[in-house]
XYZ file of C-alpha atoms in Angstrom:
720
model
C 142.939 134.270 76.037
C 140.282 133.034 73.299
C 140.756 129.315 73.820
C 139.663 128.187 77.306
C 139.942 124.590 78.350
C 140.297 122.033 81.233
C 140.671 118.523 81.777
C 137.927 116.561 83.832
C 141.126 114.795 85.397
C 144.586 115.940 84.599
C 146.416 113.311 85.708
C 145.511 110.031 83.754
C 147.378 106.554 82.997
C 147.454 104.695 80.077
C 144.409 103.369 78.857
C 142.309 106.047 80.768
C 139.883 108.122 78.543
C 140.531 112.003 78.775
C 137.804 114.555 78.790
C 138.418 118.118 77.672
C 135.830 120.945 77.506
C 136.395 124.034 76.148
C 135.192 127.295 75.716
C 136.340 129.510 72.670
C 134.162 132.056 70.092
C 135.499 130.190 67.124
C 133.516 127.891 65.190
C 135.912 125.001 65.275
C 138.801 123.905 67.245
C 141.992 121.970 65.897
C 142.619 119.533 68.693
C 146.724 117.704 68.849
C 148.408 115.689 71.534
C 152.125 116.432 71.943
C 155.102 115.680 74.964
C 156.706 118.638 76.590
C 160.360 117.956 76.683
C 161.866 121.368 77.407
C 161.246 124.535 79.219
C 161.186 127.756 76.987
C 163.977 129.523 75.460
C 164.774 132.893 76.872
C 162.512 135.005 75.354
C 160.230 132.728 74.003
C 156.747 133.022 75.963
C 154.937 130.174 73.554
C 156.710 126.357 74.447
C 159.835 124.672 74.427
C 160.688 121.707 72.342
C 157.787 119.319 71.899
C 157.374 115.561 70.251
C 154.586 114.939 68.164
C 151.560 112.828 69.411
C 149.499 112.858 67.102
C 148.527 109.590 66.680
C 147.199 109.773 69.661
C 145.069 112.809 68.883
C 144.428 114.857 66.046
C 140.821 115.573 65.378
C 139.077 119.492 64.534
C 135.993 119.671 67.078
C 133.279 122.129 67.040
C 133.747 125.382 69.049
C 131.130 126.716 71.199
C 131.156 129.386 74.131
C 130.182 128.054 77.828
C 129.050 129.841 80.423
C 130.648 129.347 84.192
C 128.807 128.600 87.509
C 130.058 131.395 89.474
C 129.116 132.084 93.262
C 128.050 129.936 96.094
C 124.623 128.928 97.546
C 122.599 126.431 99.580
C 119.689 124.680 99.045
C 117.458 122.969 101.478
C 113.963 120.865 100.505
C 111.290 121.738 103.216
C 109.319 119.069 105.156
C 106.130 119.631 102.571
C 105.448 122.647 99.960
C 104.714 126.300 101.776
C 101.175 127.642 99.822
C 99.029 130.099 101.700
C 100.714 129.239 105.116
C 101.738 131.280 107.938
C 105.674 130.858 108.045
C 108.419 132.700 110.183
C 112.015 131.921 109.204
C 114.623 132.999 111.396
C 118.705 133.135 111.053
C 121.567 134.999 111.820
C 123.231 137.002 109.351
C 126.857 138.526 108.759
C 127.224 140.424 105.707
C 130.247 141.565 104.121
C 129.460 144.093 102.127
C 126.402 145.260 102.945
C 126.553 148.745 101.393
C 126.973 147.771 97.907
C 124.091 148.775 95.492
C 123.118 145.815 93.964
C 120.760 143.138 95.688
C 121.960 140.127 97.477
C 119.911 138.054 98.709
C 119.940 136.216 102.504
C 117.571 133.681 101.256
C 114.482 133.118 99.324
C 110.980 131.081 99.544
C 109.874 130.829 95.709
C 109.448 134.402 94.437
C 109.903 135.972 97.996
C 113.523 137.084 99.331
C 115.362 138.478 102.022
C 117.710 140.951 100.354
C 120.592 143.520 101.532
C 120.611 146.600 99.241
C 122.699 149.583 100.299
C 123.168 149.129 103.865
C 118.986 148.320 103.651
C 116.918 144.949 104.737
C 114.281 144.544 102.445
C 111.610 142.026 101.965
C 111.009 141.335 98.398
C 108.329 139.804 96.065
C 109.886 139.468 92.427
C 110.609 143.030 91.233
C 108.385 144.336 93.775
C 109.876 145.850 97.555
C 107.288 144.754 100.071
C 109.040 145.970 103.584
C 112.261 147.892 104.405
C 114.013 148.809 107.368
C 116.913 151.322 106.152
C 119.916 152.018 107.256
C 120.423 149.184 109.791
C 122.953 147.095 107.897
C 127.122 147.409 108.686
C 129.420 144.873 107.628
C 130.778 142.301 109.522
C 128.382 142.159 112.544
C 125.949 139.406 113.091
C 122.164 140.264 113.182
C 119.023 137.872 114.132
C 116.070 138.263 111.165
C 112.827 137.018 112.002
C 110.371 137.591 109.036
C 106.947 136.133 109.212
C 104.468 135.807 106.359
C 100.829 134.873 106.498
C 97.548 136.308 106.065
C 98.533 138.710 103.688
C 100.877 140.659 106.099
C 104.578 140.237 106.406
C 106.857 141.547 109.317
C 110.597 141.809 109.490
C 111.907 141.671 113.247
C 116.109 142.746 113.395
C 118.331 142.769 116.600
C 122.117 143.512 116.088
C 123.378 140.505 118.036
C 126.153 142.354 120.158
C 123.063 144.187 122.052
C 125.103 147.249 122.428
C 124.817 149.078 119.460
C 121.984 149.653 116.872
C 118.403 149.558 117.703
C 115.943 146.851 117.903
C 114.080 147.021 114.993
C 110.577 145.996 113.753
C 108.461 146.926 110.648
C 105.431 145.103 109.989
C 103.251 145.983 106.558
C 100.311 144.678 104.358
C 101.602 142.915 101.372
C 99.216 140.660 99.969
C 102.237 138.376 99.158
C 102.684 134.368 100.068
C 105.557 132.302 99.832
C 104.860 129.747 97.939
C 107.614 126.801 97.294
C 109.125 123.895 98.519
C 112.604 124.278 99.260
C 114.409 127.205 100.898
C 117.805 128.607 99.131
C 120.108 130.433 100.943
C 122.666 132.974 99.759
C 120.531 133.425 96.530
C 117.184 134.795 95.239
C 116.959 132.021 92.662
C 119.209 129.880 90.328
C 120.553 131.507 86.629
C 120.818 129.425 83.392
C 124.557 128.591 84.044
C 123.514 127.598 87.108
C 125.004 130.724 89.156
C 122.658 131.883 91.838
C 121.026 135.276 91.184
C 121.541 138.348 93.483
C 123.861 136.240 95.517
C 125.236 137.378 99.256
C 128.291 138.039 100.633
C 129.005 136.599 103.987
C 127.979 133.988 106.730
C 124.107 132.346 107.355
C 123.887 130.694 110.542
C 120.782 128.156 111.801
C 118.275 128.560 109.546
C 114.818 127.325 110.874
C 111.176 127.525 109.732
C 108.114 127.775 111.993
C 104.244 127.561 110.823
C 103.207 130.515 112.878
C 103.071 133.596 114.248
C 105.859 133.857 116.867
C 104.509 135.887 120.454
C 106.417 138.247 121.801
C 108.237 136.178 124.069
C 109.223 133.841 121.325
C 110.603 136.862 119.253
C 112.987 137.511 121.862
C 113.537 134.092 122.870
C 114.827 133.383 118.937
C 116.995 136.893 119.125
C 118.645 135.118 122.297
C 118.788 132.032 120.338
C 116.892 129.938 123.106
C 113.813 129.676 121.385
C 112.500 125.812 122.331
C 109.924 125.956 120.110
C 109.812 122.758 117.999
C 110.810 124.020 114.453
C 109.440 122.655 111.075
C 112.448 122.802 109.537
C 116.131 123.130 110.577
C 118.900 121.810 109.553
C 122.274 120.232 111.332
C 125.019 122.908 110.498
C 126.938 121.500 113.705
C 128.612 118.412 112.762
C 130.192 116.485 109.518
C 131.856 119.737 108.557
C 133.360 118.327 105.597
C 130.292 117.392 104.034
C 128.111 119.367 101.287
C 125.166 117.156 102.347
C 123.554 118.799 105.457
C 121.250 116.441 107.297
C 117.977 117.729 107.871
C 116.307 118.047 111.592
C 113.117 116.811 110.269
C 111.790 113.731 109.989
C 112.107 112.015 106.793
C 113.777 114.802 105.289
C 115.955 115.490 102.593
C 119.470 116.475 103.048
C 120.448 120.007 102.010
C 122.765 120.976 99.460
C 125.766 123.426 99.253
C 126.831 124.531 96.030
C 129.867 125.527 94.571
C 132.516 126.171 97.543
C 129.718 127.368 100.333
C 132.711 127.632 103.397
C 132.128 125.860 106.521
C 134.055 125.663 109.632
C 133.827 129.306 110.019
C 132.993 130.956 113.142
C 129.446 131.441 114.043
C 127.196 134.087 116.210
C 127.920 132.391 118.907
C 131.642 131.977 119.146
C 132.972 133.160 121.775
C 136.586 132.935 121.215
C 137.463 130.268 124.154
C 138.308 127.385 121.685
C 139.472 127.906 117.922
C 138.118 124.776 116.228
C 135.119 123.359 115.368
C 136.106 120.373 116.639
C 135.994 121.233 120.226
C 133.205 123.547 120.053
C 130.992 122.426 116.958
C 127.784 124.111 118.104
C 129.527 127.303 117.706
C 130.480 126.991 114.042
C 127.166 126.736 112.357
C 127.711 129.121 110.324
C 127.959 128.951 106.318
C 130.166 131.131 104.410
C 129.255 132.644 101.128
C 130.860 134.768 98.135
C 129.632 135.791 94.914
C 132.884 134.753 93.276
C 133.344 131.225 94.995
C 134.185 128.859 92.125
C 135.101 125.132 92.623
C 133.857 123.552 89.404
C 133.293 125.428 86.312
C 130.604 123.197 85.554
C 131.164 123.210 81.555
C 130.073 120.158 79.213
C 132.958 118.084 78.084
C 133.530 118.577 74.515
C 135.737 115.273 73.584
C 137.478 112.161 74.681
C 140.321 110.446 73.730
C 142.042 107.442 75.252
C 145.285 107.209 75.814
C 147.094 103.689 74.498
C 148.065 101.060 76.456
C 152.061 101.938 75.300
C 152.172 105.609 75.730
C 154.889 106.582 78.081
C 154.770 108.216 81.355
C 155.499 112.051 80.628
C 154.177 115.410 80.759
C 152.231 116.411 77.679
C 149.335 118.939 76.756
C 146.877 118.969 74.318
C 146.980 121.661 71.913
C 144.303 123.628 70.809
C 144.355 125.693 67.420
C 141.718 128.179 65.633
C 143.048 130.857 63.010
C 145.871 132.667 64.850
C 145.592 131.219 68.201
C 147.003 128.086 70.159
C 147.144 127.340 73.806
C 148.473 124.402 75.469
C 146.597 122.116 78.107
C 148.579 120.128 80.186
C 148.239 116.726 80.827
C 150.160 114.598 83.425
C 150.550 110.702 82.500
C 151.445 108.387 85.070
C 152.620 105.077 84.513
C 150.242 101.947 84.943
C 150.211 100.331 88.179
C 153.454 97.970 88.432
C 155.468 99.967 85.827
C 158.780 100.946 87.664
C 161.698 103.620 86.485
C 164.812 104.845 88.276
C 162.981 108.287 88.697
C 159.684 109.605 89.484
C 159.222 113.500 88.948
C 156.941 114.703 91.333
C 154.854 117.482 90.007
C 153.893 120.047 92.229
C 150.541 120.346 91.315
C 149.285 121.222 94.381
C 151.247 124.379 94.217
C 150.096 124.895 90.744
C 146.616 125.011 91.902
C 147.244 127.240 95.222
C 148.234 129.911 92.389
C 145.892 128.993 89.765
C 144.475 132.347 88.714
C 146.101 134.261 91.188
C 145.513 138.331 91.078
C 148.758 139.177 92.969
C 149.564 141.658 90.133
C 147.315 143.722 91.413
C 149.641 144.038 94.620
C 152.787 146.291 94.742
C 156.039 144.679 94.646
C 158.567 146.775 93.310
C 160.932 147.539 96.721
C 161.390 143.467 96.003
C 161.669 143.442 92.096
C 163.518 146.352 90.431
C 162.805 145.170 87.199
C 159.225 146.749 84.877
C 156.448 145.077 86.079
C 155.310 143.608 82.581
C 151.944 141.995 83.380
C 150.669 139.063 80.160
C 147.483 140.291 78.885
C 146.258 136.805 79.841
C 146.388 137.322 83.210
C 145.630 141.045 82.893
C 141.946 139.458 81.855
C 141.441 138.053 85.683
C 141.359 141.394 86.960
C 137.964 142.186 85.331
C 136.364 139.041 84.776
C 135.340 136.341 88.018
C 134.993 133.723 86.331
C 137.906 131.545 86.152
C 137.646 132.247 89.908
C 140.357 132.916 92.216
C 143.874 131.539 93.984
C 144.561 130.704 97.615
C 147.110 134.273 97.535
C 143.885 136.088 96.785
C 141.013 137.357 98.852
C 137.354 137.075 97.403
C 135.665 140.218 96.205
C 134.330 141.021 99.540
C 137.808 140.751 101.166
C 137.562 137.678 102.610
C 140.436 135.041 102.190
C 140.518 132.527 99.303
C 140.704 128.970 101.112
C 139.750 126.365 98.122
C 141.187 126.304 94.832
C 139.977 124.170 92.046
C 141.824 121.970 88.790
C 138.201 122.032 87.329
C 138.417 125.322 85.431
C 140.717 127.121 83.187
C 143.907 127.661 84.431
C 145.698 130.685 82.810
C 148.950 130.180 84.714
C 149.733 126.387 84.392
C 150.632 126.307 80.685
C 154.125 125.969 79.022
C 156.120 128.828 78.741
C 153.518 131.206 80.471
C 155.421 134.490 81.321
C 155.651 135.793 85.144
C 155.977 139.160 85.920
C 157.329 138.594 89.290
C 160.503 137.285 87.796
C 160.351 138.628 84.684
C 160.838 135.382 83.234
C 159.630 132.151 83.871
C 158.164 130.429 87.681
C 155.855 127.076 88.194
C 155.115 125.156 85.637
C 157.639 126.617 83.440
C 160.638 126.060 85.464
C 159.658 122.784 86.263
C 159.665 121.997 82.111
C 163.276 122.950 82.655
C 163.926 120.223 85.061
C 162.206 118.018 82.605
C 164.222 119.351 79.702
C 167.229 118.199 82.150
C 165.851 114.923 82.917
C 165.769 114.372 78.925
C 169.374 115.494 78.623
C 170.934 113.196 81.298
C 169.133 110.394 79.637
C 167.563 108.333 82.445
C 164.576 106.964 82.068
C 161.791 109.116 84.613
C 157.745 108.825 85.200
C 155.970 111.581 86.540
C 152.870 111.343 89.220
C 150.997 114.587 90.706
C 150.521 115.122 94.355
C 146.978 113.845 93.948
C 148.655 110.696 92.655
C 150.795 111.035 95.417
C 148.606 111.225 98.303
C 146.462 108.328 97.191
C 148.301 105.581 95.845
C 151.042 106.324 98.151
C 153.917 103.560 98.781
C 153.036 101.634 96.328
C 153.560 104.824 94.167
C 156.866 105.161 95.672
C 158.157 101.903 96.512
C 158.776 101.377 92.065
C 161.547 103.884 92.279
C 164.894 104.582 93.541
C 164.706 108.362 93.800
C 161.854 110.951 93.711
C 162.914 114.441 91.599
C 160.890 117.406 93.178
C 159.349 120.548 91.153
C 160.905 123.612 91.829
C 158.209 125.282 93.897
C 156.494 121.903 96.087
C 155.153 124.651 98.831
C 152.085 122.646 99.617
C 152.501 119.556 101.223
C 149.247 117.178 103.095
C 149.858 115.347 106.192
C 149.347 112.675 104.592
C 151.889 112.985 101.901
C 154.479 114.038 104.142
C 154.114 110.499 106.072
C 154.390 108.736 102.868
C 157.658 110.624 101.703
C 159.093 110.330 105.019
C 158.082 106.160 105.471
C 159.829 105.954 101.456
C 163.085 107.478 103.117
C 163.002 105.939 106.286
C 162.981 102.778 104.419
C 165.812 103.815 101.987
C 164.582 106.085 99.415
C 166.431 108.915 98.113
C 164.846 112.345 97.018
C 166.202 115.415 94.888
C 164.642 118.599 95.789
C 165.419 120.943 93.109
C 163.081 124.107 94.384
C 162.549 126.274 97.666
C 159.919 127.656 99.718
C 158.967 123.624 99.755
C 157.081 121.818 102.321
C 155.843 124.908 103.796
C 152.340 125.335 103.855
C 149.326 122.719 105.597
C 147.152 121.650 102.551
C 143.990 119.299 102.700
C 142.188 117.200 99.538
C 138.928 116.745 100.193
C 137.707 113.042 100.067
C 135.527 112.290 97.297
C 136.576 115.751 95.447
C 140.367 115.523 94.829
C 140.217 118.331 92.633
C 139.608 121.166 95.275
C 142.667 121.914 97.723
C 141.828 123.789 100.775
C 144.313 126.203 102.439
C 143.935 128.123 105.613
C 146.598 130.188 106.478
C 147.406 130.583 110.085
C 149.077 134.137 111.732
C 152.032 133.134 111.372
C 154.497 132.755 107.842
C 154.936 134.657 104.812
C 151.394 135.291 103.949
C 149.156 137.462 101.638
C 146.412 137.207 104.188
C 145.544 135.847 107.503
C 142.995 133.327 108.815
C 140.099 134.609 110.551
C 140.548 134.460 114.412
C 138.764 131.039 115.210
C 138.952 129.742 110.963
C 142.700 128.254 110.890
C 141.094 124.565 111.182
C 140.780 122.593 107.914
C 137.159 121.321 107.403
C 138.708 118.729 104.915
C 140.857 116.853 107.477
C 140.037 118.747 110.791
C 143.693 119.419 111.415
C 144.999 122.897 111.772
C 146.635 124.804 109.202
C 149.154 127.385 109.039
C 153.241 126.792 107.920
C 154.222 123.030 109.120
C 157.472 124.818 110.942
C 154.683 126.055 113.110
C 153.471 121.795 113.638
C 156.525 120.981 114.434
C 157.490 119.696 110.874
C 159.785 122.194 109.651
C 161.282 121.146 106.309
C 164.757 121.246 107.913
C 164.184 118.236 109.652
C 163.305 116.623 105.941
C 165.096 118.163 103.486
C 168.379 119.756 105.237
C 166.749 123.450 104.321
C 163.777 125.315 105.112
C 162.545 128.733 103.758
C 164.659 131.746 104.633
C 163.994 134.517 102.080
C 162.092 135.608 98.792
C 163.060 138.481 96.417
C 162.696 139.097 92.891
C 166.114 140.868 92.104
C 169.009 139.423 90.306
C 170.124 136.019 91.484
C 173.410 134.546 92.161
C 175.070 131.162 91.876
C 176.835 129.306 94.790
C 180.257 129.532 96.534
C 181.692 125.681 96.910
C 182.390 125.206 100.499
C 185.010 122.720 101.938
C 182.985 119.669 101.799
C 183.098 119.816 97.924
C 186.879 119.367 98.006
C 187.655 117.336 101.110
C 184.523 115.037 101.960
C 183.695 111.835 100.465
C 180.851 113.984 98.974
C 183.786 115.475 96.975
C 183.219 112.605 94.524
C 179.814 114.430 93.166
C 181.706 117.461 91.791
C 183.800 115.033 89.449
C 183.424 117.028 85.798
C 183.114 120.457 88.011
C 185.703 122.953 87.644
C 184.156 126.136 88.933
C 184.372 127.412 92.150
C 181.521 129.159 91.718
C 178.568 126.783 90.191
C 174.750 128.343 88.458
C 175.871 131.918 88.689
C 173.845 131.731 85.379
C 170.624 130.764 84.220
C 166.651 131.381 82.326
C 165.493 132.854 85.617
C 166.952 136.182 87.459
C 170.494 135.049 85.635
C 171.242 132.794 88.937
C 170.868 129.047 90.445
C 170.018 131.101 93.705
C 167.260 133.735 93.301
C 163.376 133.312 93.830
C 162.393 132.190 96.899
C 165.271 130.358 98.854
C 165.979 127.955 101.764
C 168.882 127.643 104.115
C 170.487 125.004 106.471
C 169.651 125.182 110.034
C 170.038 123.329 112.640
C 167.752 125.296 115.056
C 165.218 124.408 113.138
C 166.073 120.666 112.713
C 168.450 120.862 109.878
C 170.941 117.516 110.620
C 174.244 118.964 112.207
C 175.946 115.302 109.872
C 175.056 116.705 106.515
C 177.071 117.748 104.250
C 176.843 121.104 103.051
C 178.417 121.493 99.667
C 177.928 125.583 98.721
C 176.361 128.514 99.538
C 174.925 131.200 98.114
C 177.282 133.757 96.868
C 175.098 137.024 98.175
C 171.643 138.321 97.555
C 170.925 142.031 97.808
C 168.290 143.292 99.639
C 165.367 143.225 97.894
C 165.909 139.580 99.699
C 163.831 139.727 102.675
C 164.382 137.393 105.911
C 160.897 135.838 106.183
C 158.876 136.781 108.950
C 158.965 133.633 111.118
C 162.013 134.304 111.564
C 161.237 137.588 113.450
C 159.995 138.402 116.365
C 160.090 142.402 116.280
C 159.467 144.671 113.263
C 163.594 145.464 112.761
C 164.986 147.532 109.961
C 167.952 146.004 108.071
C 166.603 142.356 107.372
C 167.881 141.990 103.360
C 170.309 139.921 101.842
C 173.083 142.072 101.856
C 172.672 143.307 105.611
C 171.676 139.331 106.958
C 173.821 137.356 104.824
C 173.767 134.736 107.939
C 170.096 134.225 107.302
C 169.059 135.501 103.899
C 171.024 132.527 102.143
C 170.405 129.456 99.750
C 172.454 126.067 101.115
C 173.604 123.223 98.698
C 172.890 120.042 101.143
C 173.373 116.387 101.229
C 173.075 113.893 103.572
C 171.988 110.359 104.617
C 169.229 109.170 106.552
C 168.955 105.995 108.857
C 167.949 103.103 106.584
C 170.244 103.310 103.428
C 167.613 106.852 102.686
C 169.485 109.806 101.097
C 168.643 113.519 100.599
C 169.889 116.527 98.399
C 168.392 119.764 98.380
C 169.173 123.139 96.495
C 167.077 125.326 98.382
C 166.253 127.813 95.420
C 163.453 127.895 92.919
C 165.318 129.128 90.109
C 167.393 126.117 90.291
C 165.774 124.801 87.122
C 166.404 127.417 85.474
C 170.309 127.217 85.713
C 169.951 123.401 85.082
C 169.141 124.132 81.388
C 171.480 126.830 80.651
C 173.608 125.930 78.029
C 171.399 123.397 76.652
C 172.506 121.525 80.058
C 176.158 121.929 79.494
C 177.186 123.668 82.533
C 178.862 122.912 85.988
C 175.596 122.665 87.858
C 174.213 120.510 86.001
C 176.856 117.976 85.975
C 177.092 118.361 89.757
C 172.709 117.335 89.940
C 173.563 114.356 87.279
C 176.530 112.954 89.282
C 173.654 112.896 92.313
C 171.059 111.584 90.300
C 173.767 108.428 89.136
C 174.541 108.455 92.528
C 171.524 108.187 94.127
C 170.061 105.785 91.496
C 172.676 103.128 90.638
C 173.549 99.980 92.576
C 176.416 100.594 94.376
C 177.223 102.970 97.755
C 176.318 106.473 97.305
C 179.742 107.995 98.465
C 181.484 104.744 98.215
C 180.463 103.748 101.443
C 180.856 100.114 102.584
């Protein structure tokens, strides 16, 4: 991918200025604006139909390569510069990969750094090792480390915190070195030209403190035990304001410390005793900071150009097309309508899902048992495996094996582009499938606006009240509590929703106040997932809410949508067999023009409207008993397995052919008191079937009938 780019804000409204950052080896780049109005045709991995908007943007800009800030660190200004003073610096450290042969700096003061390398703890001055404690450090254990410098001498006092294994070790040497600095850096020995930490540390650091005296033996023991009563010259309040990146100093007149590029808070500290699993209840047990050498929540690129969106630009999904030589890439821009503008339909772009999956490394896993087709990983995606710069997804673990809990849009997003192929389905997923829904809306000819998950949370009911119907994307999986509350209120006061996807409204998600380009996901130890939350680290720092799946929080999607996640698999999809309610109930009117008894047994994704991840109607989970169940999937293969949260024991024979009662997708329609209505399809691949044959098919006609009923002025089903 020799043209990479990202927007400062990927949702704008007419009159806004859009700014784009670009990195490319090409000397010049042509930039133009297009509107995306269709999904990709089968086998076309470039783009679908577009409408030219070069009247808004068509220019050539200089190309350049930009460097990315990768890795997290912290910087803490000291009360005064250290110069030729005796100092003692204590902290607790929990390294995750101490066996690495590369230097990892726990902290640094100017040229002096405390590092781990090959399992050894060492004190270094520039490129010189001053003192070493060999073979002392193992992964994922807490260590109390006290370093004293002064009078040309240095000492390291190391104690493993559990007190059960590992000797208490001390080494003292004559060095001639002194620390000279006005800032304490954590997790780095210095800052490189790109802003990245040098010799970055992987692991946790808890409660660094500095004293201007050489400690006595009693004070050393008290320090290791966490009971030192001596007033520190410099310390910081790490047990409060867990969403903040500014850390309040615990000394008079101090300047706040700063966390850089995704340092994690709300992680268990050296004194966590397991009696509570949240920093809300025991903040003093959560004074640790966690660092990774591949953290990244802002690439830190300079913006190369900007352009103004005309006041008359219609709401929709656009893209800036960047071209150079034989290369061409498209970078989506979501243009919402101006405040007060109305339309019958709001298409809610599932950008939280895009971010959760952004630049995922899932292709490195073995999915052969649930996808019989050959795994063909796009070349652009393979680039991610050997380059940490674009960052990771919330489905990945960091290079040290700990979970990725933050994802950002201020970086190049390789898999959020039109026509980007997906190895899991052998065709498309996410943004590209959502474009099939856009293609269908264009075909129906109804006016629609678009808004992102971020817009939805920010603008709330002021946004939703402008639309008769909300249409979702194919995989609206990641929802905030505030977002659910907004949608609940909208439906309870007469709003309508067409849930045209699967595995929706599943994971608890948070956005940071003042930093909405970053989402936070902390997976509980339930739900179908790629990693487990470490014990005690389920609570989101952005909102102080428990993470996990909404079903575990009492908000199963069945309650709002009528269906909830049932199964996933990536073999051949299928259609829906019409049930009695589609013939002999008031809802039969929605099947006008639909002659098939099985609808949707076709499509651009897995060959059917039902596939990928699917949802079922289940009264036990909150599906309303008064709902019209219009159709059910005709049958999925054993590649489709029952979701983990439906199992309490490890049992065989949980596939689609063996458990069709549970592994299925259902078409559901139901009213809500107050005039609201819900239509749910429970399948990610539905959009690929909507667009099949130029949108001329029975499933498309059914869905268009629902849309017409939801947006019309009369009763939905002829009610009085």
